[in-house]
Short mmCIF file of C-alpha atoms in Angstrom, two decimals:
data_model
loop_
_atom_site.label_atom_id
_atom_site.label_comp_id
_atom_site.label_asym_id
_atom_site.label_seq_id
_atom_site.Cartn_x
_atom_site.Cartn_y
_atom_site.Cartn_z
CA MET A 1 42.70 96.41 -160.20
CA ARG A 2 40.43 98.58 -158.03
CA VAL A 3 38.32 96.85 -155.91
CA VAL A 4 35.18 98.58 -156.64
CA ARG A 5 35.17 97.85 -160.22
CA GLY A 6 36.86 94.30 -159.97
CA PHE A 7 34.17 92.53 -156.91
CA ARG A 8 31.92 91.10 -159.06
CA ARG A 9 34.25 89.99 -162.12
CA LEU A 10 36.41 88.10 -159.74
CA ALA A 11 33.50 86.87 -156.84
CA ARG A 12 32.42 85.20 -160.73
CA LEU A 13 35.51 83.82 -161.08
CA LEU A 14 36.78 83.19 -157.95
CA GLY A 15 34.36 82.39 -155.72
CA TYR A 16 33.03 84.29 -152.90
CA ALA A 17 35.51 81.93 -150.68
CA ALA A 18 38.64 83.27 -152.57
CA ILE A 19 37.46 86.92 -152.28
CA VAL A 20 37.89 86.71 -148.48
CA ALA A 21 40.94 85.65 -148.88
CA ILE A 22 42.26 87.96 -151.38
CA VAL A 23 39.97 91.50 -149.71
CA ALA A 24 41.38 90.42 -145.75
CA PRO A 25 44.53 90.76 -146.73
CA LEU A 26 44.71 94.08 -148.34
CA SER A 27 42.85 95.21 -145.30
CA ILE A 28 45.13 94.26 -143.02
CA ALA A 29 47.77 95.24 -144.86
CA ASN A 30 46.22 99.20 -145.12
CA ALA A 31 45.23 98.92 -141.68
CA GLN A 32 47.22 101.77 -140.46
CA GLN A 33 45.41 104.07 -142.50
CA ARG A 34 42.26 103.59 -140.00
CA GLY A 35 41.13 107.31 -139.44
CA GLY A 36 39.42 109.69 -140.76
CA THR A 37 35.35 110.68 -142.07
CA LEU A 38 33.79 109.55 -145.07
CA ILE A 39 31.33 112.09 -145.95
CA ILE A 40 28.56 111.54 -147.98
CA THR A 41 25.92 113.56 -150.41
CA THR A 42 22.87 112.08 -150.41
CA THR A 43 18.58 113.02 -150.71
CA PRO A 44 16.38 113.58 -149.34
CA GLU A 45 17.12 114.05 -145.77
CA PRO A 46 14.91 110.66 -144.47
CA ALA A 47 12.21 111.50 -141.83
CA VAL A 48 13.79 108.25 -139.55
CA ILE A 49 17.13 106.61 -139.04
CA THR A 50 15.80 103.13 -138.56
CA ASN A 51 15.24 101.20 -141.50
CA ALA A 52 12.81 98.81 -139.70
CA PHE A 53 10.28 100.90 -140.19
CA SER A 54 11.05 102.40 -144.04
CA SER A 55 12.11 101.21 -147.18
CA ALA A 56 13.19 104.77 -147.94
CA PRO A 57 16.11 105.53 -149.88
CA VAL A 58 18.16 106.96 -147.58
CA THR A 59 16.77 106.15 -145.07
CA ASN A 60 18.44 102.40 -145.47
CA GLU A 61 21.80 104.14 -146.70
CA VAL A 62 22.15 105.39 -142.96
CA GLY A 63 20.50 102.64 -140.89
CA THR A 64 22.75 99.77 -142.43
CA LYS A 65 26.07 100.91 -140.77
CA ILE A 66 23.85 101.05 -136.75
CA PHE A 67 22.08 97.47 -137.74
CA ASP A 68 23.74 94.44 -138.26
CA GLY A 69 21.53 91.53 -140.21
CA LEU A 70 21.51 87.79 -139.27
CA LEU A 71 23.38 87.26 -143.11
CA GLU A 72 24.65 89.27 -145.50
CA TYR A 73 24.75 88.52 -149.00
CA ASP A 74 27.49 87.64 -151.62
CA ALA A 75 28.15 88.31 -155.22
CA ASP A 76 26.35 85.71 -156.07
CA LEU A 77 23.03 86.56 -153.38
CA LYS A 78 24.05 83.74 -151.50
CA PRO A 79 23.29 84.68 -147.96
CA ILE A 80 26.64 84.29 -146.20
CA PRO A 81 26.96 84.93 -141.90
CA SER A 82 26.47 88.39 -140.20
CA LEU A 83 24.98 88.01 -136.74
CA ALA A 84 23.67 84.76 -137.41
CA GLU A 85 27.45 82.33 -137.97
CA SER A 86 25.40 79.10 -139.05
CA TRP A 87 21.63 78.37 -140.21
CA THR A 88 20.34 74.87 -140.96
CA VAL A 89 17.60 73.98 -143.15
CA SER A 90 14.90 71.18 -142.14
CA PRO A 91 14.04 68.59 -145.28
CA ASP A 92 10.32 69.41 -144.99
CA GLY A 93 11.76 73.47 -145.52
CA LYS A 94 9.97 74.40 -142.28
CA THR A 95 12.43 74.43 -139.90
CA VAL A 96 15.42 76.97 -140.07
CA THR A 97 17.59 76.81 -137.38
CA PHE A 98 19.84 79.72 -137.07
CA ARG A 99 23.14 79.53 -134.83
CA LEU A 100 23.76 83.69 -133.05
CA ARG A 101 26.71 84.64 -132.68
CA LYS A 102 28.60 84.62 -129.15
CA GLY A 103 30.44 88.54 -127.44
CA VAL A 104 28.74 90.79 -129.92
CA SER A 105 27.61 93.68 -127.86
CA TRP A 106 24.23 96.52 -128.20
CA HIS A 107 25.75 99.83 -128.52
CA ASP A 108 24.85 100.79 -125.31
CA GLY A 109 27.31 97.66 -123.93
CA LYS A 110 24.31 95.04 -123.56
CA PRO A 111 24.57 91.27 -124.52
CA PHE A 112 22.96 91.07 -127.91
CA THR A 113 20.40 87.21 -128.33
CA SER A 114 18.58 85.11 -129.48
CA ALA A 115 15.30 87.40 -127.78
CA ASP A 116 16.04 90.20 -129.75
CA VAL A 117 16.13 88.15 -133.08
CA GLN A 118 12.38 87.02 -132.17
CA PHE A 119 11.11 90.41 -130.99
CA SER A 120 12.75 92.18 -134.65
CA LEU A 121 11.51 89.69 -136.39
CA LEU A 122 7.71 88.90 -135.18
CA LYS A 123 7.37 92.42 -133.07
CA VAL A 124 8.74 94.65 -135.53
CA VAL A 125 9.91 93.85 -139.15
CA ARG A 126 7.34 91.98 -140.18
CA GLU A 127 4.88 94.85 -138.51
CA TYR A 128 5.73 97.85 -139.67
CA HIS A 129 8.40 97.44 -142.28
CA PRO A 130 6.89 97.74 -146.06
CA ARG A 131 8.05 94.50 -147.07
CA GLY A 132 7.77 93.40 -143.69
CA PRO A 133 4.54 90.71 -144.04
CA GLY A 134 5.56 89.36 -147.62
CA ASN A 135 9.58 88.42 -146.62
CA LEU A 136 8.14 87.46 -143.46
CA GLY A 137 4.40 86.27 -143.80
CA ALA A 138 5.30 82.96 -143.40
CA ILE A 139 6.31 82.51 -139.76
CA VAL A 140 4.14 80.55 -136.90
CA ALA A 141 6.65 80.82 -134.10
CA ILE A 142 10.38 81.83 -133.21
CA ASP A 143 11.51 80.04 -130.55
CA THR A 144 14.95 80.87 -128.38
CA PRO A 145 15.61 77.62 -126.83
CA ASP A 146 18.96 79.73 -125.29
CA ALA A 147 20.69 82.71 -125.74
CA HIS A 148 22.85 82.20 -129.40
CA THR A 149 19.87 80.17 -131.14
CA ALA A 150 17.10 81.11 -133.13
CA VAL A 151 14.80 78.80 -134.20
CA VAL A 152 11.82 79.95 -137.14
CA ARG A 153 8.92 78.24 -138.06
CA LEU A 154 6.99 78.63 -140.83
CA ALA A 155 3.71 77.51 -141.83
CA HIS A 156 5.11 76.75 -145.58
CA PRO A 157 8.53 76.18 -146.80
CA TYR A 158 9.66 79.76 -148.04
CA PRO A 159 12.86 79.66 -149.71
CA PRO A 160 12.68 83.54 -150.61
CA MET A 161 13.41 84.40 -146.93
CA MET A 162 16.54 83.14 -146.88
CA LYS A 163 16.92 85.73 -149.77
CA GLY A 164 15.75 88.72 -147.36
CA LEU A 165 17.52 88.88 -143.81
CA SER A 166 20.21 91.12 -144.36
CA SER A 167 20.78 94.69 -142.09
CA LEU A 168 18.44 96.37 -145.73
CA GLU A 169 15.44 94.07 -144.99
CA VAL A 170 15.42 93.00 -141.86
CA PRO A 171 17.76 94.84 -139.04
CA ILE A 172 17.86 93.32 -136.04
CA LEU A 173 16.49 95.95 -132.92
CA PRO A 174 17.32 95.77 -128.86
CA LYS A 175 14.22 94.08 -127.34
CA HIS A 176 15.25 96.13 -124.71
CA VAL A 177 14.96 99.09 -125.58
CA TYR A 178 11.67 99.12 -127.95
CA ASP A 179 9.83 96.24 -125.99
CA GLY A 180 7.02 97.39 -124.02
CA THR A 181 7.04 101.59 -125.66
CA ASP A 182 4.65 102.99 -128.25
CA PHE A 183 7.36 102.31 -131.09
CA ARG A 184 7.22 105.06 -133.71
CA ASN A 185 7.51 107.44 -131.03
CA ASN A 186 10.34 106.10 -128.80
CA PRO A 187 13.64 108.02 -128.61
CA ALA A 188 15.51 105.35 -130.28
CA MET A 189 14.20 105.98 -133.26
CA ASN A 190 15.86 108.40 -134.86
CA ALA A 191 18.77 108.13 -131.52
CA PRO A 192 19.07 104.50 -132.31
CA ILE A 193 21.66 101.33 -131.05
CA GLY A 194 22.18 98.90 -132.59
CA THR A 195 25.23 96.26 -133.42
CA GLY A 196 26.44 97.61 -136.43
CA PRO A 197 29.62 99.01 -137.54
CA PHE A 198 29.21 102.70 -136.25
CA LYS A 199 27.31 104.09 -133.72
CA PHE A 200 24.57 106.85 -134.27
CA SER A 201 25.94 110.08 -132.59
CA LYS A 202 23.73 113.47 -133.98
CA TRP A 203 21.75 114.94 -136.69
CA GLU A 204 21.77 118.45 -137.80
CA LYS A 205 18.11 118.66 -139.35
CA GLY A 206 18.17 120.11 -142.48
CA SER A 207 22.21 119.79 -142.95
CA PHE A 208 23.60 116.22 -141.56
CA ILE A 209 23.87 113.15 -139.96
CA GLN A 210 27.33 111.85 -138.09
CA LEU A 211 27.71 108.45 -136.49
CA GLU A 212 31.42 107.24 -134.84
CA ARG A 213 32.99 104.37 -135.18
CA ASN A 214 31.46 101.11 -133.07
CA ASP A 215 35.23 100.51 -131.05
CA LYS A 216 33.58 97.07 -129.87
CA TYR A 217 31.96 96.07 -133.39
CA TRP A 218 32.41 92.47 -133.69
CA ARG A 219 34.09 92.52 -136.85
CA GLU A 220 37.96 92.60 -134.89
CA GLY A 221 39.83 95.59 -136.80
CA ARG A 222 36.49 97.43 -138.51
CA PRO A 223 35.91 99.68 -139.32
CA TYR A 224 38.28 101.46 -140.44
CA LEU A 225 37.07 104.79 -141.07
CA ASP A 226 36.12 107.00 -137.07
CA ARG A 227 33.21 108.39 -138.51
CA LEU A 228 30.33 109.16 -141.32
CA ILE A 229 29.42 112.04 -141.87
CA PHE A 230 25.42 112.22 -144.43
CA ARG A 231 25.19 115.32 -145.90
CA PHE A 232 22.20 116.92 -147.82
CA ILE A 233 22.28 119.48 -149.74
CA ALA A 234 18.84 120.82 -151.84
CA ASP A 235 20.24 122.17 -155.14
CA ALA A 236 22.10 119.23 -157.53
CA SER A 237 24.45 121.59 -158.46
CA THR A 238 25.48 122.38 -155.64
CA ARG A 239 26.11 118.74 -154.60
CA ALA A 240 28.19 118.60 -157.60
CA ALA A 241 30.50 120.98 -157.27
CA ALA A 242 31.25 119.37 -153.68
CA ILE A 243 31.86 116.94 -155.12
CA GLU A 244 34.90 118.00 -157.12
CA LYS A 245 35.87 120.58 -154.47
CA GLY A 246 36.41 117.84 -152.67
CA GLU A 247 33.57 118.79 -150.01
CA VAL A 248 32.12 115.06 -149.71
CA HIS A 249 33.82 111.79 -150.96
CA VAL A 250 30.96 109.86 -152.11
CA ALA A 251 27.53 111.00 -154.00
CA THR A 252 24.68 108.52 -153.98
CA PHE A 253 22.98 107.78 -157.42
CA GLY A 254 20.10 110.57 -158.10
CA THR A 255 21.87 113.26 -156.32
CA ILE A 256 23.31 114.32 -159.50
CA ASN A 257 22.56 114.36 -162.99
CA PRO A 258 23.48 112.01 -165.54
CA VAL A 259 25.47 114.30 -167.36
CA GLU A 260 27.24 115.64 -164.85
CA MET A 261 28.17 112.84 -162.72
CA ARG A 262 30.25 111.82 -167.13
CA ARG A 263 31.75 114.92 -166.62
CA LEU A 264 32.87 114.04 -162.76
CA GLU A 265 34.04 110.79 -164.15
CA LYS A 266 36.90 112.80 -166.54
CA LEU A 267 38.36 114.50 -163.64
CA PRO A 268 41.36 112.48 -162.41
CA HIS A 269 40.78 112.38 -158.71
CA LEU A 270 36.63 111.24 -159.43
CA GLU A 271 35.30 107.64 -161.01
CA ILE A 272 32.07 106.16 -160.39
CA ALA A 273 32.11 103.49 -158.25
CA ALA A 274 30.22 100.22 -160.00
CA GLY A 275 28.21 97.73 -158.57
CA GLY A 276 26.41 97.13 -155.56
CA TYR A 277 23.39 97.26 -156.54
CA GLU A 278 22.97 93.68 -157.45
CA ALA A 279 20.93 92.56 -154.05
CA LEU A 280 18.58 95.67 -154.82
CA ALA A 281 17.75 94.40 -158.94
CA PRO A 282 16.23 97.87 -159.66
CA VAL A 283 14.40 98.20 -162.12
CA MET A 284 13.08 101.50 -163.99
CA LEU A 285 9.12 101.82 -165.75
CA ILE A 286 6.11 102.68 -166.74
CA GLU A 287 3.41 101.36 -164.63
CA LEU A 288 -0.31 101.41 -167.09
CA ASN A 289 -3.77 102.17 -165.07
CA THR A 290 -5.33 98.35 -166.88
CA ILE A 291 -8.65 98.75 -165.12
CA ARG A 292 -9.11 102.24 -167.01
CA ALA A 293 -10.10 102.59 -170.73
CA PRO A 294 -8.19 101.95 -173.29
CA LEU A 295 -5.80 100.90 -171.25
CA ASN A 296 -7.69 98.61 -170.13
CA ASP A 297 -7.00 96.72 -173.73
CA LYS A 298 -3.59 94.44 -173.56
CA ARG A 299 -3.26 95.70 -177.17
CA VAL A 300 -2.95 99.18 -176.62
CA ARG A 301 -1.05 98.55 -173.81
CA GLN A 302 1.50 96.39 -176.13
CA ALA A 303 1.52 99.15 -178.53
CA ILE A 304 2.73 101.53 -176.40
CA ALA A 305 5.82 98.75 -175.07
CA TYR A 306 6.70 99.05 -178.52
CA ALA A 307 6.52 102.70 -179.41
CA ILE A 308 9.18 103.28 -176.60
CA ASP A 309 12.82 102.79 -177.17
CA ARG A 310 14.87 102.25 -174.43
CA LYS A 311 17.83 102.50 -175.98
CA PHE A 312 17.24 105.41 -176.08
CA ILE A 313 16.58 106.85 -173.41
CA LEU A 314 18.77 104.64 -171.42
CA GLU A 315 21.55 106.35 -173.95
CA ASN A 316 20.55 109.85 -174.27
CA ILE A 317 18.56 110.80 -170.61
CA TRP A 318 20.36 108.53 -168.03
CA TYR A 319 23.58 108.42 -170.45
CA GLY A 320 24.50 104.25 -170.25
CA PHE A 321 24.05 103.59 -166.32
CA GLY A 322 21.95 100.73 -166.62
CA LYS A 323 20.97 98.48 -169.74
CA PRO A 324 17.71 97.86 -171.65
CA ALA A 325 14.87 96.17 -169.38
CA VAL A 326 12.89 93.17 -170.99
CA GLY A 327 10.40 91.87 -168.55
CA PRO A 328 9.19 92.53 -164.54
CA ILE A 329 12.14 90.00 -163.46
CA SER A 330 15.92 92.22 -163.75
CA SER A 331 19.27 90.15 -165.51
CA VAL A 332 20.40 90.71 -161.98
CA TYR A 333 18.83 87.03 -161.42
CA SER A 334 20.24 85.32 -164.16
CA GLY A 335 22.95 83.99 -162.00
CA ALA A 336 20.31 81.99 -160.01
CA GLY A 337 18.68 80.76 -163.30
CA LEU A 338 15.47 82.88 -162.85
CA TYR A 339 16.06 84.92 -165.86
CA THR A 340 14.84 84.29 -169.46
CA THR A 341 14.34 85.90 -172.19
CA GLU A 342 13.67 82.88 -173.93
CA GLY A 343 9.91 82.81 -175.07
CA VAL A 344 9.19 86.37 -173.83
CA ARG A 345 8.04 88.72 -176.18
CA ARG A 346 10.30 91.65 -177.19
CA TYR A 347 9.54 95.10 -177.74
CA ASP A 348 12.39 96.89 -179.58
CA VAL A 349 12.38 94.83 -183.02
CA LYS A 350 12.93 96.50 -185.49
CA ASP A 351 9.67 97.11 -187.08
CA ARG A 352 7.82 97.80 -183.79
CA LEU A 353 5.78 101.52 -184.69
CA ASP A 354 4.56 99.11 -187.76
CA ILE A 355 3.32 96.51 -185.27
CA ALA A 356 2.44 99.66 -182.67
CA ASN A 357 -0.32 101.04 -185.39
CA ARG A 358 -1.55 97.77 -186.39
CA LEU A 359 -2.64 96.71 -182.58
CA LEU A 360 -4.30 100.51 -181.85
CA ASP A 361 -5.90 99.98 -185.33
CA GLU A 362 -7.04 96.46 -184.37
CA ALA A 363 -7.66 97.92 -181.13
CA GLY A 364 -10.71 100.13 -182.81
CA TYR A 365 -8.38 103.15 -181.92
CA LYS A 366 -8.44 104.98 -185.18
CA ARG A 367 -6.47 108.22 -185.96
CA GLY A 368 -9.03 110.92 -185.98
CA ALA A 369 -8.92 113.76 -188.90
CA ASP A 370 -5.93 115.46 -187.14
CA GLY A 371 -3.53 112.12 -186.80
CA ILE A 372 -4.45 111.15 -183.00
CA ARG A 373 -6.52 107.88 -181.67
CA PHE A 374 -6.94 109.42 -178.21
CA LYS A 375 -5.56 111.62 -174.95
CA MET A 376 -3.64 110.47 -172.30
CA VAL A 377 -2.10 112.12 -169.54
CA HIS A 378 1.59 111.00 -167.82
CA ASP A 379 2.58 111.36 -164.20
CA VAL A 380 5.72 112.33 -163.84
CA GLY A 381 8.19 110.46 -161.54
CA PRO A 382 9.19 113.65 -158.76
CA PHE A 383 12.85 112.83 -158.90
CA GLY A 384 14.52 115.07 -160.60
CA GLU A 385 14.65 117.46 -164.04
CA ASP A 386 15.76 113.63 -166.13
CA TRP A 387 12.40 112.12 -165.19
CA ARG A 388 10.63 115.53 -166.99
CA ARG A 389 12.89 114.92 -169.72
CA MET A 390 12.13 111.14 -169.78
CA GLY A 391 8.72 112.30 -169.75
CA GLU A 392 8.83 114.05 -172.89
CA TYR A 393 10.59 111.53 -175.15
CA ILE A 394 7.93 109.70 -174.16
CA LYS A 395 5.55 112.08 -175.55
CA GLN A 396 6.78 112.21 -178.33
CA ALA A 397 7.08 108.52 -178.89
CA LEU A 398 3.54 108.18 -178.55
CA ALA A 399 3.06 110.85 -180.49
CA ARG A 400 4.93 108.72 -183.52
CA VAL A 401 1.78 106.54 -183.24
CA GLY A 402 -1.16 108.62 -182.80
CA ILE A 403 -1.03 109.03 -179.36
CA ASP A 404 -1.74 112.36 -177.75
CA VAL A 405 0.15 112.49 -174.53
CA ALA A 406 -0.34 115.09 -171.48
CA ILE A 407 2.45 115.63 -168.89
CA ARG A 408 1.28 115.89 -165.26
CA SER A 409 4.17 117.13 -162.78
CA ASN A 410 3.73 116.70 -158.85
CA ASP A 411 5.17 117.27 -156.32
CA SER A 412 5.81 113.68 -154.27
CA PRO A 413 3.22 114.25 -152.13
CA THR A 414 0.25 114.78 -154.59
CA TYR A 415 1.78 112.46 -156.78
CA MET A 416 1.69 109.97 -154.33
CA ARG A 417 -1.95 110.90 -153.65
CA GLN A 418 -2.41 110.81 -157.30
CA VAL A 419 -1.02 107.74 -158.72
CA PHE A 420 -1.52 105.63 -155.05
CA THR A 421 -4.00 106.28 -153.37
CA ASP A 422 -6.54 108.16 -155.62
CA HIS A 423 -5.45 105.79 -158.51
CA ASP A 424 -6.22 108.74 -160.84
CA PHE A 425 -4.05 108.05 -163.69
CA PHE A 426 -3.97 106.43 -166.61
CA MET A 427 0.39 106.17 -167.25
CA ALA A 428 3.25 106.69 -164.14
CA SER A 429 7.01 106.65 -164.16
CA GLY A 430 8.35 105.10 -161.49
CA TRP A 431 11.31 102.48 -160.30
CA PHE A 432 11.07 99.26 -158.04
CA ILE A 433 13.79 97.30 -156.36
CA GLY A 434 13.19 93.58 -156.27
CA MET A 435 15.44 92.85 -154.05
CA ALA A 436 18.01 89.27 -153.42
CA ASP A 437 14.47 87.29 -154.90
CA PRO A 438 11.84 88.35 -157.27
CA THR A 439 9.15 86.58 -154.52
CA LEU A 440 10.52 89.58 -151.89
CA GLY A 441 10.46 92.86 -153.98
CA VAL A 442 8.84 91.56 -157.56
CA GLN A 443 5.91 89.41 -156.63
CA ARG A 444 4.33 92.83 -155.11
CA GLN A 445 3.69 94.29 -158.43
CA TYR A 446 1.44 91.31 -160.30
CA TRP A 447 -0.23 89.61 -157.41
CA SER A 448 -3.88 90.00 -157.71
CA LYS A 449 -3.86 89.28 -153.39
CA ASN A 450 -1.35 92.69 -154.04
CA ILE A 451 -3.98 94.72 -154.98
CA LYS A 452 -3.98 97.86 -151.88
CA PRO A 453 -6.12 100.89 -152.24
CA GLY A 454 -3.80 103.14 -151.16
CA THR A 455 -0.84 101.59 -150.49
CA PRO A 456 2.13 102.12 -152.44
CA PHE A 457 4.14 100.76 -154.59
CA ASN A 458 1.97 97.29 -154.60
CA ASN A 459 0.19 96.71 -157.79
CA THR A 460 -0.89 100.05 -158.46
CA THR A 461 -1.67 98.50 -162.61
CA ARG A 462 -4.59 96.47 -161.11
CA TYR A 463 -2.90 93.91 -162.90
CA SER A 464 -5.42 90.68 -162.62
CA ASN A 465 -4.57 87.01 -163.75
CA PRO A 466 -5.59 84.14 -162.21
CA ASP A 467 -2.69 81.85 -163.67
CA VAL A 468 0.29 84.45 -162.88
CA ASP A 469 -1.10 84.45 -159.19
CA ARG A 470 -1.41 80.21 -159.21
CA LEU A 471 2.40 80.91 -160.93
CA TRP A 472 3.73 83.65 -157.93
CA GLU A 473 1.95 81.45 -155.30
CA ALA A 474 4.00 78.00 -156.71
CA ALA A 475 6.98 79.87 -156.05
CA GLN A 476 6.90 80.88 -153.11
CA THR A 477 7.00 77.42 -152.00
CA GLU A 478 9.02 75.52 -154.76
CA LEU A 479 12.41 74.12 -152.72
CA ASP A 480 13.77 72.52 -156.07
CA PRO A 481 15.68 75.14 -158.01
CA GLU A 482 15.59 74.12 -161.11
CA ARG A 483 11.76 73.56 -161.13
CA ARG A 484 11.46 77.05 -158.90
CA ALA A 485 13.49 78.34 -162.22
CA ARG A 486 10.88 77.06 -164.53
CA ILE A 487 7.82 78.69 -163.00
CA PHE A 488 9.84 82.12 -162.88
CA HIS A 489 10.36 81.81 -166.63
CA ASP A 490 6.34 80.78 -167.41
CA ILE A 491 5.83 84.36 -164.59
CA GLN A 492 7.59 86.47 -167.49
CA ARG A 493 6.60 85.02 -170.79
CA GLN A 494 2.74 86.14 -169.26
CA ILE A 495 3.27 89.11 -167.84
CA VAL A 496 5.44 90.35 -170.83
CA ASP A 497 2.45 89.40 -173.11
CA ASP A 498 0.10 91.62 -170.59
CA SER A 499 1.85 94.14 -170.78
CA PRO A 500 0.46 95.71 -167.38
CA VAL A 501 3.80 97.68 -167.00
CA ILE A 502 5.86 99.10 -169.69
CA TRP A 503 9.98 98.28 -168.54
CA LEU A 504 12.33 100.25 -169.39
CA ILE A 505 15.99 100.09 -167.77
CA GLU A 506 17.75 97.95 -165.59
CA MET A 507 19.28 100.52 -162.97
CA ALA A 508 22.33 101.14 -162.71
CA LEU A 509 22.18 103.07 -158.79
CA VAL A 510 26.55 103.78 -159.33
CA ALA A 511 27.74 106.45 -157.09
CA VAL A 512 30.51 109.49 -157.63
CA GLN A 513 33.46 108.72 -155.78
CA ASN A 514 36.82 110.57 -154.99
CA THR A 515 39.74 108.04 -155.28
CA LYS A 516 40.72 108.72 -151.87
CA VAL A 517 37.88 106.37 -150.60
CA GLN A 518 39.16 102.54 -150.69
CA ASN A 519 36.95 99.81 -151.11
CA LEU A 520 33.27 101.91 -150.76
CA ILE A 521 31.55 99.06 -152.91
CA THR A 522 32.49 95.69 -151.41
CA THR A 523 29.24 93.82 -151.21
CA PRO A 524 26.16 93.40 -153.71
CA LEU A 525 24.48 96.54 -151.43
CA GLY A 526 26.52 98.78 -152.47
CA ILE A 527 25.95 102.27 -150.38
CA ARG A 528 23.28 100.48 -147.99
CA GLY A 529 26.26 98.02 -146.60
CA GLY A 530 28.40 98.66 -143.20
CA LEU A 531 30.97 99.82 -145.02
CA TYR A 532 32.83 98.77 -142.50
CA GLU A 533 35.37 97.71 -144.83
CA THR A 534 35.62 100.96 -146.04
CA TRP A 535 38.76 103.64 -145.60
CA LEU A 536 40.31 106.48 -146.74
CA LYS A 537 44.20 107.01 -148.53
CA PRO A 538 45.63 110.29 -147.13
#
């Protein structure tokens, strides 16, 4: 069984401790394979490398190799040690004490201390990361009684924080490099200094970013690779050709069309690197402008949801990379008991088109002589040809119930302005990540306090339901896991019934890899993990 395919299954059966016992001897046995350069093709080229200041996917792919977080997460999204060796939570949930790892050095040789943790959480991530205010907003202060202890004091219990302290969400930065400077103009922004397994080497704009092995990494013997190179290739077909010819070892999800991925995985030297997105919980969706007629009528939104065949989209456009979505909270959270379908409205029923037509009639949108009820515009996400193909299907699907849809395709800046800044849209396709807890990544889309005109990837639909707001706020502070799970179940039932969003697919953000690549996926962050266990067969 390949480690890349077996990690999650084994983790569920045996628990994380057993996985460590299995993987560690395997890595030691293959220590003679240390060396080599892993080449990853990804797109688009990032604007910045330091992921404390950006949540862009490629920024995360690069930054998480350079920086460590306080914690990492196992296959069930439970926290495990990283820069924090251990931690304790007070009975009232308002104080978390982290015991930090000793003997850790920054890439410039300076020692890592609790001052770096305090600075990173309060002065950098909370202020500059797009999800920082939500993730760390409950922090009142961080005490540093000694160099290896950080005491986080919270205004109220906030269990989700412990699910968002990886290098992806809260990378720890060196205070001595940033303190007293203009952060965004600091040279370290794009020549970063971290504690992670790889050190920044060079960035040839328009071509590649190169990272070198950190010989003094605190994980003994890691990383195995000498070098990581992230190549930026403009054309999708050229990217596919590059991995087919062996010029690159890994192609991240979205760099190659799904139909090409299915062709490539049949080649003897290539495979799908399954898993590695569980801590992201990505969901593809269509956002509806709930304050614009006719979408301000819940019955119309429900009718649209009934008219769209999620299974068709999954199988014919995305070629099976994912599963049909039921609602805002992904089934990834099933292990924590936060996901449910019980009592949740289902839109994939057999008579869905009949229901859609009935709802539209009840809402007062009768068919005209031409069979059309009303017209709308669909802003297609600017992520590639597959999104435009999905837009064409949605146009056809809604035409069957009398809705005439015009497709509007724009470049990314125009799309962002049209949807998020001007709020001049009817429906817009895109995707969101939910992170390791729904409060961290899902709440922002459906909490009325997150209606922030001009701020992307928040409550774009302008959805507002006071009952749902109260549920989100209760989930933020509830310490009892069973009660918290029931709160999320109620959230799902209510939001799905209101349908401010059409949930399409729980995305499988898988990569294509050369079979020479070993241990690419060892955590639920996948390629966004540190890759310190990854190695290459000769």
